[in-house]
Coordinates of N, CA, C and O in Angstrom, one line a residue:
M64 N 5.9 13.9 45.2 CA 5.6 14.8 44.2 C 6.3 16.2 44.0 O 6.3 17.3 44.6
T65 N 7.7 16.2 43.5 CA 8.6 16.8 43.7 C 7.9 18.0 42.5 O 7.9 18.0 41.1
G66 N 7.9 19.2 43.1 CA 7.5 20.7 42.4 C 6.3 20.8 41.9 O 5.6 21.6 41.3
L67 N 5.4 19.8 42.4 CA 4.1 19.7 41.7 C 2.8 19.5 43.1 O 3.5 18.7 43.9
T68 N 2.0 20.5 43.1 CA 1.2 20.1 44.3 C 0.1 19.2 43.7 O 0.1 19.0 42.7
R69 N -0.4 18.9 44.8 CA -1.7 17.6 44.5 C -2.6 18.1 43.3 O -3.1 17.4 42.9
K70 N -3.1 19.2 43.8 CA -4.1 19.8 42.9 C -3.4 19.9 41.6 O -4.3 19.7 40.5
T71 N -2.7 20.3 41.5 CA -2.0 20.7 39.9 C -2.0 19.3 39.6 O -2.0 18.8 38.1
F72 N -1.1 18.2 39.9 CA -1.2 16.9 39.8 C -2.4 16.3 38.9 O -2.4 15.5 38.3
M73 N -3.2 16.4 39.9 CA -4.6 15.8 39.6 C -5.5 16.4 38.7 O -5.9 15.8 37.8
S74 N -5.0 18.0 38.4 CA -5.4 18.7 36.9 C -4.7 17.8 35.8 O -5.4 18.0 34.8
V75 N -3.6 18.3 35.9 CA -2.9 17.3 34.4 C -3.3 15.8 34.1 O -3.9 15.8 33.3
G76 N -3.8 15.0 35.3 CA -4.4 13.9 35.2 C -5.6 14.0 34.7 O -6.0 13.3 33.3
L77 N -6.6 14.8 35.0 CA -7.8 14.9 34.4 C -7.6 15.2 33.1 O -8.3 15.0 32.0
T78 N -6.8 16.4 32.3 CA -6.7 16.9 31.6 C -6.2 15.7 30.3 O -6.5 15.8 28.9
A79 N -5.1 14.8 30.4 CA -4.8 13.9 30.0 C -6.1 13.0 29.7 O -6.1 12.3 28.5
G80 N -6.8 12.2 30.7 CA -8.3 11.8 30.6 C -9.1 12.1 29.2 O -9.5 11.4 28.3
I81 N -9.5 13.5 29.4 CA -10.1 14.2 28.6 C -9.8 14.2 27.1 O -10.3 13.5 26.3
L82 N -8.1 14.3 26.7 CA -7.7 14.3 25.8 C -7.7 12.9 24.9 O -8.1 12.9 23.8
A83 N -7.5 11.7 25.8 CA -7.7 10.6 25.7 C -9.0 10.2 24.9 O -9.3 9.5 23.9
A84 N -10.1 10.5 25.4 CA -11.5 10.3 25.3 C -11.9 11.1 24.1 O -12.3 10.3 23.1
I85 N -11.6 12.3 23.9 CA -11.6 12.9 22.3 C -10.6 12.0 21.2 O -11.4 11.8 20.1
T86 N -9.4 11.7 21.5 CA -9.0 11.0 20.3 C -9.6 9.7 20.1 O -9.6 9.5 18.9
I87 N -10.0 8.8 21.0 CA -10.9 7.7 20.6 C -12.1 8.1 20.1 O -12.5 7.2 19.0
A88 N -13.0 9.3 20.0 CA -14.1 10.1 19.3 C -13.8 10.3 17.7 O -14.8 10.5 17.3
L89 N -12.7 10.4 17.2 CA -12.3 10.6 16.0 C -12.8 9.9 14.7 O -13.2 8.8 15.2
P90 N -13.6 10.1 13.9 CA -14.1 9.4 12.9 C -13.4 8.5 12.1 O -11.9 8.7 12.1
E91 N -13.8 7.4 11.7 CA -12.7 6.6 10.8 C -12.6 7.1 9.4 O -13.4 7.8 9.0
S92 N -11.3 6.8 8.8 CA -10.9 7.3 7.9 C -10.7 6.1 6.8 O -10.6 5.3 7.2
A93 N -11.0 6.5 5.8 CA -11.1 5.6 4.7 C -9.8 4.9 4.1 O -8.2 5.8 4.4
S94 N -9.3 3.7 4.5 CA -7.9 3.1 3.8 C -7.8 2.5 2.5 O -9.1 2.0 2.0
A95 N -7.0 2.8 1.8 CA -6.6 2.3 0.3 C -5.9 1.1 0.3 O -4.8 1.3 1.0
V96 N -5.9 0.1 -0.6 CA -5.0 -0.8 -0.8 C -5.3 -1.2 -2.6 O -6.3 -1.1 -3.1
V97 N -4.3 -2.0 -2.8 CA -4.0 -2.1 -4.2 C -4.4 -4.0 -4.3 O -3.7 -4.7 -3.5
L98 N -5.5 -3.9 -4.8 CA -6.2 -5.0 -4.4 C -5.9 -6.4 -5.6 O -5.5 -7.6 -5.6
Y99 N -5.6 -6.2 -6.8 CA -5.1 -7.0 -7.5 C -3.7 -6.2 -8.8 O -3.9 -5.4 -9.5
P100 N -2.9 -6.6 -8.1 CA -1.9 -5.8 -8.5 C -1.0 -6.1 -10.2 O -0.7 -5.2 -10.9
S101 N -1.6 -7.4 -10.5 CA -1.1 -7.5 -12.2 C -1.9 -6.3 -12.9 O -1.2 -6.2 -14.0
C102 N -2.9 -6.0 -12.6 CA -3.8 -4.8 -13.5 C -3.5 -3.5 -12.6 O -4.4 -2.2 -13.4
G103 N -3.4 -3.2 -11.7 CA -3.2 -2.1 -10.8 C -4.8 -1.5 -10.2 O -5.0 -0.5 -10.0
G104 N -5.3 -2.6 -10.2 CA -7.0 -2.2 -9.4 C -6.9 -2.5 -8.1 O -6.0 -3.0 -7.2
G105 N -7.5 -1.2 -7.5 CA -7.4 -1.2 -6.1 C -8.7 -0.6 -5.5 O -9.9 -0.5 -6.2
A106 N -9.0 -0.2 -4.2 CA -10.2 -0.4 -3.6 C -9.9 0.9 -2.2 O -8.7 0.8 -2.0
T107 N -10.8 1.4 -1.6 CA -10.8 2.2 -0.5 C -12.1 1.8 0.2 O -13.2 1.2 0.0
K108 N -12.1 1.6 1.8 CA -13.2 1.2 2.2 C -13.4 2.3 3.6 O -12.3 2.9 4.2
T109 N -14.4 2.3 4.0 CA -15.0 3.1 5.6 C -16.0 2.1 5.9 O -16.1 1.0 5.3
S110 N -16.4 2.1 6.9 CA -17.5 1.2 7.7 C -19.0 1.2 6.8 O -19.5 0.7 7.4
T111 N -18.8 2.2 6.6 CA -20.4 2.7 5.6 C -20.4 2.5 4.1 O -21.5 3.2 3.3
S112 N -18.8 2.5 3.4 CA -18.9 2.6 2.0 C -17.4 1.7 1.5 O -16.5 1.4 2.4
T113 N -17.4 1.6 0.1 CA -16.2 1.0 -0.7 C -16.6 1.5 -1.8 O -17.8 1.3 -2.2
S114 N -15.1 1.8 -2.2 CA -15.0 2.3 -3.5 C -13.9 1.4 -4.2 O -13.1 1.2 -3.5
S115 N -14.1 1.0 -5.5 CA -13.1 0.7 -6.2 C -12.6 1.4 -7.7 O -13.9 1.9 -8.3
Y116 N -11.9 0.9 -7.6 CA -10.9 1.6 -9.4 C -10.3 0.2 -10.3 O -9.7 -0.2 -9.3
M117 N -10.5 0.4 -11.5 CA -10.2 -0.6 -12.3 C -8.4 -0.4 -12.9 O -8.0 -1.6 -13.1
G118 N -7.8 1.0 -12.4 CA -6.4 0.8 -13.0 C -6.4 0.3 -14.0 O -6.9 1.0 -15.1
G119 N -5.4 -0.6 -14.3 CA -5.4 -1.0 -15.6 C -6.1 -2.5 -16.1 O -6.4 -3.1 -17.4
C120 N -7.1 -2.8 -15.3 CA -8.4 -3.9 -15.5 C -9.2 -3.3 -16.2 O -9.2 -2.0 -16.4
F121 N -9.8 -4.4 -17.0 CA -11.2 -3.9 -17.8 C -12.3 -3.2 -17.3 O -12.9 -2.8 -17.8
S122 N -12.5 -3.8 -15.9 CA -13.5 -3.3 -15.1 C -13.5 -3.3 -13.6 O -12.6 -4.1 -13.5
T123 N -14.7 -3.1 -12.8 CA -14.6 -3.2 -11.5 C -16.0 -3.0 -10.7 O -16.5 -2.6 -11.4
Q124 N -16.0 -3.8 -9.6 CA -17.2 -3.4 -9.1 C -17.0 -3.6 -7.5 O -16.2 -4.8 -7.1
A125 N -17.7 -2.9 -7.0 CA -17.7 -2.8 -5.4 C -19.0 -3.1 -4.6 O -19.7 -3.4 -5.2
R126 N -18.5 -3.6 -3.7 CA -19.9 -4.5 -2.7 C -19.4 -4.1 -1.3 O -18.3 -4.3 -1.0
I127 N -20.4 -4.2 0.0 CA -20.2 -3.7 1.0 C -21.3 -4.8 1.6 O -22.6 -4.8 1.0
D128 N -21.2 -5.6 2.5 CA -22.1 -6.8 3.4 C -22.4 -6.1 4.7 O -21.6 -5.7 5.3
R129 N -23.6 -6.1 5.0 CA -23.8 -5.7 6.5 C -25.0 -6.6 7.2 O -25.5 -7.3 6.0
Y130 N -25.3 -6.6 8.2 CA -25.9 -7.5 8.8 C -26.9 -6.6 9.7 O -26.5 -5.7 10.3
Y131 N -28.3 -7.1 9.0 CA -29.6 -6.1 9.7 C -30.9 -7.0 10.0 O -31.2 -7.4 8.8
A132 N -31.4 -6.7 10.8 CA -32.5 -7.2 11.5 C -32.5 -8.7 11.3 O -33.3 -9.5 10.8
G133 N -31.1 -9.1 11.6 CA -31.3 -10.7 11.7 C -30.6 -11.5 10.0 O -30.7 -12.7 10.0
V134 N -30.3 -10.7 9.3 CA -30.3 -10.7 7.6 C -28.8 -10.2 7.3 O -28.8 -9.1 7.3
P135 N -28.0 -11.5 6.8 CA -26.8 -10.4 6.1 C -27.4 -10.1 4.8 O -28.4 -10.6 4.1
R136 N -26.9 -8.8 4.5 CA -27.4 -8.3 3.2 C -26.2 -7.4 2.4 O -25.2 -7.2 3.1
S137 N -26.6 -7.7 1.1 CA -25.3 -7.5 -0.1 C -25.4 -6.2 -0.6 O -26.8 -6.3 -1.3
Y138 N -24.6 -5.2 -0.8 CA -25.0 -4.1 -1.4 C -24.2 -3.7 -2.4 O -23.0 -3.8 -2.2
Y139 N -24.6 -3.6 -4.1 CA -23.3 -3.6 -5.2 C -23.5 -2.3 -5.5 O -24.5 -1.6 -5.9
G140 N -22.0 -2.0 -6.1 CA -21.9 -0.9 -6.9 C -22.2 -0.9 -8.4 O -21.6 -2.1 -8.8
P141 N -22.0 -0.1 -9.5 CA -22.1 -0.8 -10.7 C -20.6 -1.2 -11.2 O -19.7 -0.9 -10.6
Q142 N -20.8 -1.9 -12.0 CA -19.7 -2.4 -12.8 C -19.3 -1.2 -13.8 O -20.1 -0.2 -14.4
G143 N -17.8 -0.7 -13.9 CA -17.4 0.1 -14.6 C -15.6 0.4 -14.3 O -15.1 -0.1 -13.4
K144 N -15.4 1.7 -14.8 CA -14.1 2.2 -14.5 C -14.0 2.2 -13.1 O -12.7 2.0 -12.3
D145 N -14.8 3.2 -12.2 CA -15.0 3.2 -10.9 C -16.2 2.3 -10.4 O -17.2 2.8 -11.4
S146 N -16.4 2.5 -9.3 CA -17.7 1.7 -8.6 C -17.7 1.9 -7.0 O -16.8 1.9 -6.5
N147 N -18.5 2.5 -6.6 CA -18.7 3.1 -5.0 C -20.2 2.7 -4.8 O -21.3 2.7 -5.5
V148 N -20.1 2.6 -3.9 CA -21.6 1.8 -3.0 C -21.5 2.2 -1.5 O -20.2 2.3 -0.6
T149 N -22.5 2.6 -0.9 CA -22.8 3.0 0.3 C -24.2 2.4 1.0 O -24.9 2.0 0.5
A150 N -23.8 2.2 2.5 CA -25.2 1.7 3.3 C -24.5 1.7 4.5 O -23.1 1.4 5.1
S151 N -25.6 2.0 5.4 CA -25.1 2.4 7.0 C -26.0 1.6 7.7 O -26.2 1.7 8.8
D152 N -26.9 0.7 7.4 CA -28.0 0.4 8.1 C -27.3 -1.4 8.7 O -26.4 -1.5 8.2
G153 N -27.7 -1.8 10.0 CA -27.0 -2.4 10.9 C -25.4 -2.6 11.1 O -24.9 -1.4 11.2
T154 N -24.9 -3.8 11.3 CA -23.4 -3.6 11.1 C -22.6 -4.5 10.1 O -23.3 -5.3 9.6
L155 N -21.5 -3.7 10.2 CA -20.9 -3.9 8.8 C -20.3 -5.7 8.9 O -19.7 -5.7 10.2
I156 N -20.5 -6.3 7.8 CA -19.3 -7.6 8.0 C -18.5 -7.3 6.9 O -17.2 -8.1 7.1
G157 N -18.5 -6.6 5.9 CA -17.3 -6.6 5.3 C -17.4 -5.6 3.8 O -18.4 -5.7 3.6
N158 N -16.3 -5.4 3.7 CA -15.7 -4.8 2.3 C -15.2 -5.3 1.2 O -14.5 -6.4 1.4
Y159 N -15.7 -5.3 0.1 CA -15.4 -6.3 -0.7 C -15.3 -5.8 -2.4 O -15.8 -4.7 -2.7
A160 N -14.2 -6.0 -3.3 CA -14.2 -5.7 -4.7 C -13.7 -6.6 -5.6 O -13.5 -7.8 -4.9
R161 N -13.9 -6.9 -6.9 CA -13.8 -7.6 -8.0 C -13.7 -6.9 -9.4 O -13.8 -5.7 -9.3
Y162 N -12.4 -7.8 -9.9 CA -12.1 -7.1 -11.3 C -12.2 -7.9 -12.5 O -12.0 -9.3 -12.2
Y163 N -12.6 -7.1 -13.5 CA -13.0 -7.8 -14.7 C -11.5 -7.9 -15.5 O -11.0 -6.9 -15.7
V164 N -10.8 -8.9 -15.5 CA -9.7 -9.3 -16.0 C -9.1 -10.3 -17.5 O -10.0 -11.0 -17.5
A165 N -8.1 -10.2 -17.9 CA -7.5 -11.1 -18.7 C -6.4 -11.8 -18.5 O -5.1 -10.8 -18.2
N166 N -6.0 -13.2 -18.0 CA -5.0 -13.6 -17.8 C -4.3 -13.6 -18.7 O -4.5 -14.1 -19.9
S167 N -2.5 -13.7 -19.1 CA -2.1 -14.1 -19.5 C -2.0 -15.4 -20.1 O -2.0 -16.3 -19.3
G168 N -2.1 -15.9 -21.7 CA -2.2 -17.0 -22.1 C -3.9 -17.6 -22.0 O -4.0 -19.0 -22.1
D169 N -4.5 -16.7 -21.1 CA -6.2 -17.1 -21.2 C -6.8 -16.2 -22.2 O -6.8 -14.7 -22.1
P170 N -7.4 -16.9 -23.4 CA -7.9 -16.0 -24.6 C -9.1 -15.4 -24.0 O -9.5 -14.1 -24.8
G171 N -9.8 -15.5 -23.1 CA -11.3 -15.0 -22.3 C -11.0 -13.8 -21.3 O -10.0 -14.1 -20.6
K172 N -11.7 -13.1 -20.9 CA -11.8 -12.0 -19.8 C -12.8 -12.9 -18.5 O -13.8 -13.4 -19.3
H173 N -12.6 -12.4 -17.7 CA -13.3 -13.1 -16.8 C -13.2 -12.1 -15.2 O -12.4 -11.3 -15.4
W174 N -14.4 -12.1 -14.6 CA -14.6 -11.5 -13.3 C -13.6 -12.5 -12.2 O -13.8 -13.2 -12.0
T175 N -13.1 -11.9 -11.4 CA -12.1 -12.2 -10.6 C -13.3 -12.6 -9.1 O -14.5 -12.4 -9.4
S176 N -13.0 -13.6 -8.0 CA -14.0 -13.7 -7.2 C -13.7 -12.4 -6.5 O -12.7 -11.5 -6.4
W177 N -14.7 -12.1 -5.4 CA -14.6 -11.1 -4.6 C -13.8 -11.1 -3.5 O -13.6 -12.1 -3.0
I178 N -13.1 -10.1 -3.5 CA -11.6 -10.0 -2.7 C -12.1 -9.1 -1.4 O -12.3 -8.0 -1.5
K179 N -11.5 -9.8 -0.3 CA -12.6 -8.5 0.9 C -11.4 -8.3 1.4 O -10.1 -8.8 1.4
F180 N -11.0 -7.2 1.7 CA -9.9 -6.0 2.4 C -10.2 -5.2 3.4 O -11.4 -5.3 3.9

């Protein structure tokens, strides 16, 4: 150990270990993604919430699935320009969004399938 005493070296190692533990404990941040590029619909998620926005689509809906007491449960946000849903019971299964769209050459509008992200 050049230039460092044994006591200093152990102190530096202990400090680095404490900083690593603090870094791991930081809360999860929301991640955003464009899920339906043809009309710009996108969404954000955390472990307890899902939010979706319609962009240029006609409407959107958010969903979060959780596993609680041995049963999978789905929670739905409202259909509209923006959709938000929060649930914190049990364990996260997944975050989803869907969009109300009209494809080119298709005379009618329809909901996309649920997109897991």
